[in-house]
PDB file of C-alpha atoms in Angstrom:
ATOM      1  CA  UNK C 974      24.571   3.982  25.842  1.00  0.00           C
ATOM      2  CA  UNK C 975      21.266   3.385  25.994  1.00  0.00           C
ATOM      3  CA  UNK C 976      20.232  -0.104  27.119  1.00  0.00           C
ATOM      4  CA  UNK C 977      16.658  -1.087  26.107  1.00  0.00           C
ATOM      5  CA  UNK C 978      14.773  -4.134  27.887  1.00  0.00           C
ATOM      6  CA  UNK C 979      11.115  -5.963  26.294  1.00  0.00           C
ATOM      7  CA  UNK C 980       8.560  -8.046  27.058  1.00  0.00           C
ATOM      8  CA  UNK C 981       9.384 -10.247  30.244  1.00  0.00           C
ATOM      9  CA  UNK C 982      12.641  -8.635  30.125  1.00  0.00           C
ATOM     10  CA  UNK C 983      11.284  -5.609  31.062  1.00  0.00           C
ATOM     11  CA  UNK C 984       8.936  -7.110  33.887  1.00  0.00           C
ATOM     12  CA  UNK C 985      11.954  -9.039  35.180  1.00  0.00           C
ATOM     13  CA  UNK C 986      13.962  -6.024  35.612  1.00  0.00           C
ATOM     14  CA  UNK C 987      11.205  -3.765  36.210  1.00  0.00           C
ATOM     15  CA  UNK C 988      12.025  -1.115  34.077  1.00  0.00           C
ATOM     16  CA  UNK C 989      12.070  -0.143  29.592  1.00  0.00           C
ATOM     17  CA  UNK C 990      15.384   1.510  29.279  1.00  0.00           C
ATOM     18  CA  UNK C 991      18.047   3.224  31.072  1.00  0.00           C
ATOM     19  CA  UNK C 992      21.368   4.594  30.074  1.00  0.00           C
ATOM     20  CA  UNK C 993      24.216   2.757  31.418  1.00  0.00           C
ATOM     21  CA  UNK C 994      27.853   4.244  31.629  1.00  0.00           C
ATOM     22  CA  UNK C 995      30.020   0.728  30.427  1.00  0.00           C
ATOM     23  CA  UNK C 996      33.441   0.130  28.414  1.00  0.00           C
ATOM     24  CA  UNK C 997      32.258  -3.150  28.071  1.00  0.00           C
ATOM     25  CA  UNK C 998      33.756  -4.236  24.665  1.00  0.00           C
ATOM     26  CA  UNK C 999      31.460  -6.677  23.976  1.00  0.00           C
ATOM     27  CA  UNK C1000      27.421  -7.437  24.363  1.00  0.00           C
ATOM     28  CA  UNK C1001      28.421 -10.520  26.881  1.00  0.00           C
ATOM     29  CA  UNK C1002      30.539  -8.241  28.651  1.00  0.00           C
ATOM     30  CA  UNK C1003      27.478  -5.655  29.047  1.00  0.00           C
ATOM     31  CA  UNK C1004      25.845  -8.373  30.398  1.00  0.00           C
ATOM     32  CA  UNK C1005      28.255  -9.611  33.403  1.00  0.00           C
ATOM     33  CA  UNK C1006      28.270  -6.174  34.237  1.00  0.00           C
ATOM     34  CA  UNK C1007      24.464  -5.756  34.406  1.00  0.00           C
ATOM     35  CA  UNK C1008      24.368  -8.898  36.349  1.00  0.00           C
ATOM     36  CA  UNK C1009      26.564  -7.785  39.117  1.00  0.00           C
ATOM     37  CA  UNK C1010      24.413  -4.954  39.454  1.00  0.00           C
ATOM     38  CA  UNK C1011      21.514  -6.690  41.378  1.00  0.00           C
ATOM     39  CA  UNK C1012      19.668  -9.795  41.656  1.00  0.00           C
ATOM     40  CA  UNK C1013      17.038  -8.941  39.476  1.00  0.00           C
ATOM     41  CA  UNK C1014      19.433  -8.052  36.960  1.00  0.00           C
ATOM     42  CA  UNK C1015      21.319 -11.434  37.512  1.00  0.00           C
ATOM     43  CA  UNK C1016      17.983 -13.314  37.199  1.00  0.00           C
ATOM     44  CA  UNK C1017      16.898 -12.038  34.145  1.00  0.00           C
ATOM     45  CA  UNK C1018      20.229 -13.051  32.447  1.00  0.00           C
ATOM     46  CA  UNK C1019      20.303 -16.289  34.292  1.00  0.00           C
ATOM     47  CA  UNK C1020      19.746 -18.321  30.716  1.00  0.00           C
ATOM     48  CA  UNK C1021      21.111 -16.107  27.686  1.00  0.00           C
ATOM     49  CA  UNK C1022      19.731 -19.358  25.574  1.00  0.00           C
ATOM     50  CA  UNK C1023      16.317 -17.601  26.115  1.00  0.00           C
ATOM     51  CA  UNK C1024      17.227 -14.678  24.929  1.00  0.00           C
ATOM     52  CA  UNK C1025      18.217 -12.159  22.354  1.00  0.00           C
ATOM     53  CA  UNK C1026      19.872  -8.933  21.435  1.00  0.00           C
ATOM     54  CA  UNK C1027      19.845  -5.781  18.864  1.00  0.00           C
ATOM     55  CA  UNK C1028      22.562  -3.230  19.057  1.00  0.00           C
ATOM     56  CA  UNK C1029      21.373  -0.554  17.293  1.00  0.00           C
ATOM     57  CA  UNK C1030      18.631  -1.866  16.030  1.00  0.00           C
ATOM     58  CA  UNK C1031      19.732  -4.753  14.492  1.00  0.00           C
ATOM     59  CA  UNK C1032      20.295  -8.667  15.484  1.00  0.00           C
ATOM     60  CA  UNK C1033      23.295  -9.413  17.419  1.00  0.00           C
ATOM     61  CA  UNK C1034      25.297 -12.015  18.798  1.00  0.00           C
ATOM     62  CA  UNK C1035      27.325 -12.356  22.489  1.00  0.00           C
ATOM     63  CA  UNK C1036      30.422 -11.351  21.028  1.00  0.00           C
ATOM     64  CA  UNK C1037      29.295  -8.321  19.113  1.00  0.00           C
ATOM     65  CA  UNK C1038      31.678  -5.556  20.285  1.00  0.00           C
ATOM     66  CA  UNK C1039      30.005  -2.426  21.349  1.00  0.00           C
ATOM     67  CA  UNK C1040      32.459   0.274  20.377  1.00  0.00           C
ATOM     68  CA  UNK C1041      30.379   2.981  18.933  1.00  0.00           C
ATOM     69  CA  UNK C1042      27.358   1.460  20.099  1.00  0.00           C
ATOM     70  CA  UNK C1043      24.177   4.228  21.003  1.00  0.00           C
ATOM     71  CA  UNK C1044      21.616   1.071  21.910  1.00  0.00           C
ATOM     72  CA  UNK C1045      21.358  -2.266  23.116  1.00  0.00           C
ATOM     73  CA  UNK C1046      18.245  -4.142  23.409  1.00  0.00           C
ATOM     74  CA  UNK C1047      17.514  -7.280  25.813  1.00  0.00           C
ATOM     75  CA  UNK C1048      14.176  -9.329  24.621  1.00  0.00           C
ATOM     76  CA  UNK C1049      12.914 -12.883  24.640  1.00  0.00           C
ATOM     77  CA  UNK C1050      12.901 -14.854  21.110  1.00  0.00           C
ATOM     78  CA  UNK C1051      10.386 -13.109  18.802  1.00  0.00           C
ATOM     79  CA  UNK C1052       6.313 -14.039  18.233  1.00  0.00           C
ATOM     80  CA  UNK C1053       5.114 -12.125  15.479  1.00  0.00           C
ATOM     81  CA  UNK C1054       2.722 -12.670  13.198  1.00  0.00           C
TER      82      UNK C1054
ATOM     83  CA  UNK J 874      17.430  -0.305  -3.938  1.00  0.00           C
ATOM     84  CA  UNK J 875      14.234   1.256  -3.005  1.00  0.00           C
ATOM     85  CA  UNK J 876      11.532  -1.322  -3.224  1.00  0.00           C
ATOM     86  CA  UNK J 877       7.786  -1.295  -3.609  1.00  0.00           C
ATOM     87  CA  UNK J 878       7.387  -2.187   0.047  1.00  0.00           C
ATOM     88  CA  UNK J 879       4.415  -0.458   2.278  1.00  0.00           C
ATOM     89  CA  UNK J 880       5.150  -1.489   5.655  1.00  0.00           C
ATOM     90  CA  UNK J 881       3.048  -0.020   8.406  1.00  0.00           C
ATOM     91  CA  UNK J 882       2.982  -0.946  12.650  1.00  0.00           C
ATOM     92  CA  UNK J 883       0.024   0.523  14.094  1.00  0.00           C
ATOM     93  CA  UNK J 884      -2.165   0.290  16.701  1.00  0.00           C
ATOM     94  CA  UNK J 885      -5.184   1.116  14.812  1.00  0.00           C
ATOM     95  CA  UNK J 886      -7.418  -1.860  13.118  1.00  0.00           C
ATOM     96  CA  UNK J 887      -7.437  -2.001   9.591  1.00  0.00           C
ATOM     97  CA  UNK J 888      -9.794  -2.771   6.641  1.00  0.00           C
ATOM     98  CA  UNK J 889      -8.588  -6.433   5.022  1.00  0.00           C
ATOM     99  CA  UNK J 890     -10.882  -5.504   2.401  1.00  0.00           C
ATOM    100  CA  UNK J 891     -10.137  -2.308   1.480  1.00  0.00           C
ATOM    101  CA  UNK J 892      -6.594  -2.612   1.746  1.00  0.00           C
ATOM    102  CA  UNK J 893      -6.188  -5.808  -0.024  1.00  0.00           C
ATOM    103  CA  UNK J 894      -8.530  -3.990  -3.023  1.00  0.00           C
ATOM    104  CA  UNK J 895      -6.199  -0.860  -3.111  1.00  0.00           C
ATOM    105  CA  UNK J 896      -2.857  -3.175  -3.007  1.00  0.00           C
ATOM    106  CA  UNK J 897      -4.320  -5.174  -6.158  1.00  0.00           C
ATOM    107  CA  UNK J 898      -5.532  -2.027  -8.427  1.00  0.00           C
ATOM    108  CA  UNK J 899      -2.231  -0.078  -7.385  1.00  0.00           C
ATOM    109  CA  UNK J 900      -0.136  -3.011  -9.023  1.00  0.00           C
ATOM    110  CA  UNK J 901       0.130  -2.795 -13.259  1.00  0.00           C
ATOM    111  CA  UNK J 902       0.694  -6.187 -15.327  1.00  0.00           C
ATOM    112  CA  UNK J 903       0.455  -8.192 -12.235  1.00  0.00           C
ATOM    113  CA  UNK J 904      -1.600 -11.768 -12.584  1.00  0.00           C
ATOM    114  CA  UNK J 905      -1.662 -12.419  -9.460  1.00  0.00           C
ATOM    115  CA  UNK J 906      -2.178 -10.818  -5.698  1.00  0.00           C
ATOM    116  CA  UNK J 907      -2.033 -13.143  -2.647  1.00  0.00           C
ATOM    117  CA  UNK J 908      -3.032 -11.953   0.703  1.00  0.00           C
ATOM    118  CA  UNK J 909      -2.459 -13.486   4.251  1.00  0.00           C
ATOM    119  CA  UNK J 910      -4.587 -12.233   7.411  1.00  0.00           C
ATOM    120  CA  UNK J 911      -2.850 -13.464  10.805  1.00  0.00           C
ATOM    121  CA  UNK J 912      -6.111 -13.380  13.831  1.00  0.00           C
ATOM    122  CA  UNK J 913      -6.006 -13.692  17.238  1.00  0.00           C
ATOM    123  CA  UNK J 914      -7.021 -17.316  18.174  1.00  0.00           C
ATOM    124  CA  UNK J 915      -8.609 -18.120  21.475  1.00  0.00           C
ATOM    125  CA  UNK J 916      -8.212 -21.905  20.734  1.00  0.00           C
ATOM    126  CA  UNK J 917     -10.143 -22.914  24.476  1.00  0.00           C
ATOM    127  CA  UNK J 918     -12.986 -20.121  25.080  1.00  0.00           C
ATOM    128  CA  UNK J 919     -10.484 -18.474  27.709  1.00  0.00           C
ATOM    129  CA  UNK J 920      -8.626 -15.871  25.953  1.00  0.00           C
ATOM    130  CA  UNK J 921      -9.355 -12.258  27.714  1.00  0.00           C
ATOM    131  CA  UNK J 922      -7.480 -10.112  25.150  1.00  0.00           C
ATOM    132  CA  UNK J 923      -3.879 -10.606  23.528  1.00  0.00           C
ATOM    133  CA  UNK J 924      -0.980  -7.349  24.503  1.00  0.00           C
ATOM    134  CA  UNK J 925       1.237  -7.143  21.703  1.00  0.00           C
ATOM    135  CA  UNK J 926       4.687  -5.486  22.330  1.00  0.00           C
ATOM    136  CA  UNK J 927       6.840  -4.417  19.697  1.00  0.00           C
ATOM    137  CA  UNK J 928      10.263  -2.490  19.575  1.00  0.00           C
ATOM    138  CA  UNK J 929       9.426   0.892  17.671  1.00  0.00           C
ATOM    139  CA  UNK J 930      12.126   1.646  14.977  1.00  0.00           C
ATOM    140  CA  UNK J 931      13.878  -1.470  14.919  1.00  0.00           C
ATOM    141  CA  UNK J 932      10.294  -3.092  13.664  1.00  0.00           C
ATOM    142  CA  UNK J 933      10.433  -1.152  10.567  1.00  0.00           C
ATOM    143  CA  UNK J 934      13.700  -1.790  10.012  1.00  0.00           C
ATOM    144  CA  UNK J 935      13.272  -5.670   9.942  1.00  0.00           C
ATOM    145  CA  UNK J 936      10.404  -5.668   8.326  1.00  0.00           C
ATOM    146  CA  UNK J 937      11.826  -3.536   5.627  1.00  0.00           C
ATOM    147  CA  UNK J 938      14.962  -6.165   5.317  1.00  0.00           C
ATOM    148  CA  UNK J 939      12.283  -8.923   5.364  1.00  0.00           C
ATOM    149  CA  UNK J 940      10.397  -6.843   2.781  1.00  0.00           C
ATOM    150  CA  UNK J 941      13.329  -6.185   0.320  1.00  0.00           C
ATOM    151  CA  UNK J 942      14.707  -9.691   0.677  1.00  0.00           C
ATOM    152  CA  UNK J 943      11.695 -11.206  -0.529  1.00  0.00           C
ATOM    153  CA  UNK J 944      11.946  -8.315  -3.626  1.00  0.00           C
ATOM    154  CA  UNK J 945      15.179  -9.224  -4.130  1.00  0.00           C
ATOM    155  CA  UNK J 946      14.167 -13.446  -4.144  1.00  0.00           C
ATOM    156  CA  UNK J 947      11.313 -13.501  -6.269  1.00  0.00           C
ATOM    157  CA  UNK J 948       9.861 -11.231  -9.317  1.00  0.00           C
ATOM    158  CA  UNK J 949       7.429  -8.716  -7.217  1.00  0.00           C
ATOM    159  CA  UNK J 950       5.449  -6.095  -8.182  1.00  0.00           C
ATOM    160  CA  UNK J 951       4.972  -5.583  -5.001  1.00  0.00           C
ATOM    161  CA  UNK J 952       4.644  -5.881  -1.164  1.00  0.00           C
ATOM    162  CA  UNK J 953       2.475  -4.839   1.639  1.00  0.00           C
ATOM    163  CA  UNK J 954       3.170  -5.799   5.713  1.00  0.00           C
ATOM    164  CA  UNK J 955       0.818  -4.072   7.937  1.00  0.00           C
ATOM    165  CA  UNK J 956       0.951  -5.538  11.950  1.00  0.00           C
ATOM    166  CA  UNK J 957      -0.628  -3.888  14.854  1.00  0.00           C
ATOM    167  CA  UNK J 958       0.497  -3.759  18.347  1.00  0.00           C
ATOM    168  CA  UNK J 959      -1.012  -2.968  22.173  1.00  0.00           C
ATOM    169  CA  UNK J 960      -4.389  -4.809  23.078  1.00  0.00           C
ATOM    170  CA  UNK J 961      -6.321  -6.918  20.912  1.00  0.00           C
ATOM    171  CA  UNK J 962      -9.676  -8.795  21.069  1.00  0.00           C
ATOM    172  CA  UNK J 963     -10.073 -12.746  20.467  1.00  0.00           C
ATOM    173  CA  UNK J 964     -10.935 -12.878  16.099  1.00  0.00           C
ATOM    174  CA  UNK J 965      -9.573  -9.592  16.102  1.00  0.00           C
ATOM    175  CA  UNK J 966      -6.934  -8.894  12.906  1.00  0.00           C
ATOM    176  CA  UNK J 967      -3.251  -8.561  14.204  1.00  0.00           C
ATOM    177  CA  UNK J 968      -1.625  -8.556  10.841  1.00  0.00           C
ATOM    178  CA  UNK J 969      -1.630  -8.853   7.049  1.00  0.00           C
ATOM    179  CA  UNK J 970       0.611  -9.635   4.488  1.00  0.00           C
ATOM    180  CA  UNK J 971      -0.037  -8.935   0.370  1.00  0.00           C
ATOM    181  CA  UNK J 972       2.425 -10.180  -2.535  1.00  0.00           C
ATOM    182  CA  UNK J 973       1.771  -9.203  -6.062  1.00  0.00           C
ATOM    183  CA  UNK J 974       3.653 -10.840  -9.175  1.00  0.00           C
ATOM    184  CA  UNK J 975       2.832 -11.100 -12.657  1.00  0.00           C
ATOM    185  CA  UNK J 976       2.702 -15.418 -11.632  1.00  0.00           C
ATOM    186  CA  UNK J 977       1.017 -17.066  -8.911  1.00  0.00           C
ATOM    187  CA  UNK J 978       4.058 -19.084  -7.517  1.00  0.00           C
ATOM    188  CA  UNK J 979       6.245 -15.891  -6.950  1.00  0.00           C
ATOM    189  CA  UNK J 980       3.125 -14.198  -5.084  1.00  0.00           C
ATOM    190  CA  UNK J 981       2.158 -17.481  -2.864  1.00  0.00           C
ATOM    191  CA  UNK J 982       6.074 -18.100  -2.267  1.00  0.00           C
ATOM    192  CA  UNK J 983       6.948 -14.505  -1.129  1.00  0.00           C
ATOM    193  CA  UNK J 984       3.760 -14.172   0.938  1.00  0.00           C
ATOM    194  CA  UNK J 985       5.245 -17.174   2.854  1.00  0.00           C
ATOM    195  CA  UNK J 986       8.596 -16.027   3.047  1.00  0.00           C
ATOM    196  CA  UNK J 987       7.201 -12.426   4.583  1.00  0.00           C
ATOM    197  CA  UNK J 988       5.551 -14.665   7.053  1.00  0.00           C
ATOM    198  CA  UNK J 989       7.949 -16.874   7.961  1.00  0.00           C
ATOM    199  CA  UNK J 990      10.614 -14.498   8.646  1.00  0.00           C
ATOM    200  CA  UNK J 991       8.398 -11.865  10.212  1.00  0.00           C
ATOM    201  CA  UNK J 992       7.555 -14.437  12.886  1.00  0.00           C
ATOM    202  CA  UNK J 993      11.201 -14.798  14.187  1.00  0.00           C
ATOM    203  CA  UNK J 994      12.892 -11.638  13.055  1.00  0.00           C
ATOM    204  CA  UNK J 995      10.510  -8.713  13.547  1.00  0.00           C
ATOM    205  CA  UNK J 996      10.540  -7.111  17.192  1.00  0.00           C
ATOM    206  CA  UNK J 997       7.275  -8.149  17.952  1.00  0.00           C
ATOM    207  CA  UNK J 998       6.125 -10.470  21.598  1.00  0.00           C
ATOM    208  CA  UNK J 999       2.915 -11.227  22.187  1.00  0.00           C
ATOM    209  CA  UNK J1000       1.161 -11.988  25.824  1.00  0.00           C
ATOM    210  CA  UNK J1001      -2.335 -13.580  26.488  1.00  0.00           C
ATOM    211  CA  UNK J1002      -4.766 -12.583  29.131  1.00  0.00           C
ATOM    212  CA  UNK J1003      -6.732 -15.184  30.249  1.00  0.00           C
ATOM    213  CA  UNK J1004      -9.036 -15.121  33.747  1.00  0.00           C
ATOM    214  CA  UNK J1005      -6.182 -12.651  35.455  1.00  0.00           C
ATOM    215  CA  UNK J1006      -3.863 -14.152  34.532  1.00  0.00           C
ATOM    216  CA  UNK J1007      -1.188 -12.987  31.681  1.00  0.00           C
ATOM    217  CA  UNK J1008       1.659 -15.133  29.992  1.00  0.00           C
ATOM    218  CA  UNK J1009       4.121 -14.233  27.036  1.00  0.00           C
ATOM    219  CA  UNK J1010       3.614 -16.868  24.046  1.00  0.00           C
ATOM    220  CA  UNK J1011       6.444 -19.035  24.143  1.00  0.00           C
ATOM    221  CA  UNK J1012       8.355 -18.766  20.598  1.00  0.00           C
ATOM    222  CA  UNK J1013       7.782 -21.984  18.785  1.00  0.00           C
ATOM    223  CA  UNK J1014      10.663 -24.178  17.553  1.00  0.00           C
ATOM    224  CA  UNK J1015       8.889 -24.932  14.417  1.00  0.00           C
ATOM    225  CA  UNK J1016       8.906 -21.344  13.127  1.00  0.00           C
ATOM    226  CA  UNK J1017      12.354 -20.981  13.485  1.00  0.00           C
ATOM    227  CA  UNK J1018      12.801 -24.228  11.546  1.00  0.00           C
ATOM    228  CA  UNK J1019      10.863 -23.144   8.891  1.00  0.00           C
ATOM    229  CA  UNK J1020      13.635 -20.513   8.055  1.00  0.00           C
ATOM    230  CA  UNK J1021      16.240 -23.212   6.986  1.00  0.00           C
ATOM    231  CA  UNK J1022      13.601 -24.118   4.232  1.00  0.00           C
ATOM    232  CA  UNK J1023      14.754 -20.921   2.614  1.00  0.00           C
ATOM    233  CA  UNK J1024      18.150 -20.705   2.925  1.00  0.00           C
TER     234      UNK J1024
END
């Protein structure tokens, strides 16, 4: 799936998007994955209270299972307007 | 349901008074048209420029749902969301908002619901640039209480 990453997200890990080969079932289970990966990873998920997620496009929770899932997006709360 | 909704993300600037002028005379039996302008503030003097981010596709998704919730709430004629994104100037226009109903309480209430909700749901982070130095705006606790006055 693809996994996308914004705003200090993105400069934390360093990169927009990859695709990432996972059976994680769930989004929290994505992210202990992506954590083991490397500390910059593991630093950018160090507080998941600061954060939020879409799969496939649309707001998400931890436990939202990812069966099916073609995106995942990583991002800081949102400051539109 | 397909609403009236005309949501745009751009990049581009665009013409509060031409756009709120063509929103009002393509609306029929409507009384009333309110209009909201968000601008970049530089509240000290030190604002370089303002980068704003956004997540293309899911943006026009949410601000679609935001768009056909508030059509759904309130009697509109209807709706108009237009919010830019990448670099902006201090007093420069980042977004607009325009609610049309055939009474002014529907129109006021909606444009404040659009707002409201398009501040904590839509895929959209903003960063200021000020002296070399850049930092994301910190969401604000008070506009995600302001959604509990609607539910």
């Amino acid at each position: 799936m693809d996994v996308l990453y914004f705003a200090w997200v993105r400069e934390r890990i360093g990169l927009p998007r990859e695709t990432v080969q996972t059976g994680a079932p769930t989004v929290a289970d994505l992210v202990v994955e992506l954590r083991a990966r490397e500390a910059r990873y593991d630093m950018a998920f160090s507080d998941l209270t600061a954060l939020r997620v879409a799969v496939d496009q649309e707001l998400a929770e931890w436990n939202t299972p990812l069966a099916g899932v073609r995106e995942v997006a990583f991002f800081p709360p949102m400051t539109g307007g | 349901m397909l609403t009236a909704a005309d949501i745009r993300v751009q990049e581009a600037p665009f013409d509060l008074g031409a756009e709120a002028s063509t929103f009002a005379a393509s609306q029929t039996g409507m009384g009333a048209v309110v209009t909201f302008t968000g601008i970049v503030r530089d509240l000290d003097g030190t604002l370089d420029y303002m980068q704003v981010e956004h997540y293309p596709g899911m943006t026009e998704k949410a601000l679609r749902s935001i768009a056909e919730d508030a059509h759904k709430r309130w009697d509109l004629g209807g709706s108009l969301i237009i919010h830019r994104h990448g670099r902006l100037a201090p007093d420069d226009m980042i977004m607009m908002v325009a609610t049309a109903s055939r009474h002014r309480k529907d129109a006021f209430e909606a444009a404040m619901y659009l707002m409201d909700y398009l501040k904590s749901r839509a895929p959209f982070w903003k960063k200021e640039a000020t002296g070399g130095d850049a930092s994301w705006v910190d969401a604000r606790d008070e506009d995600e209480e302001a959604l509990k006055d609607w539910s």
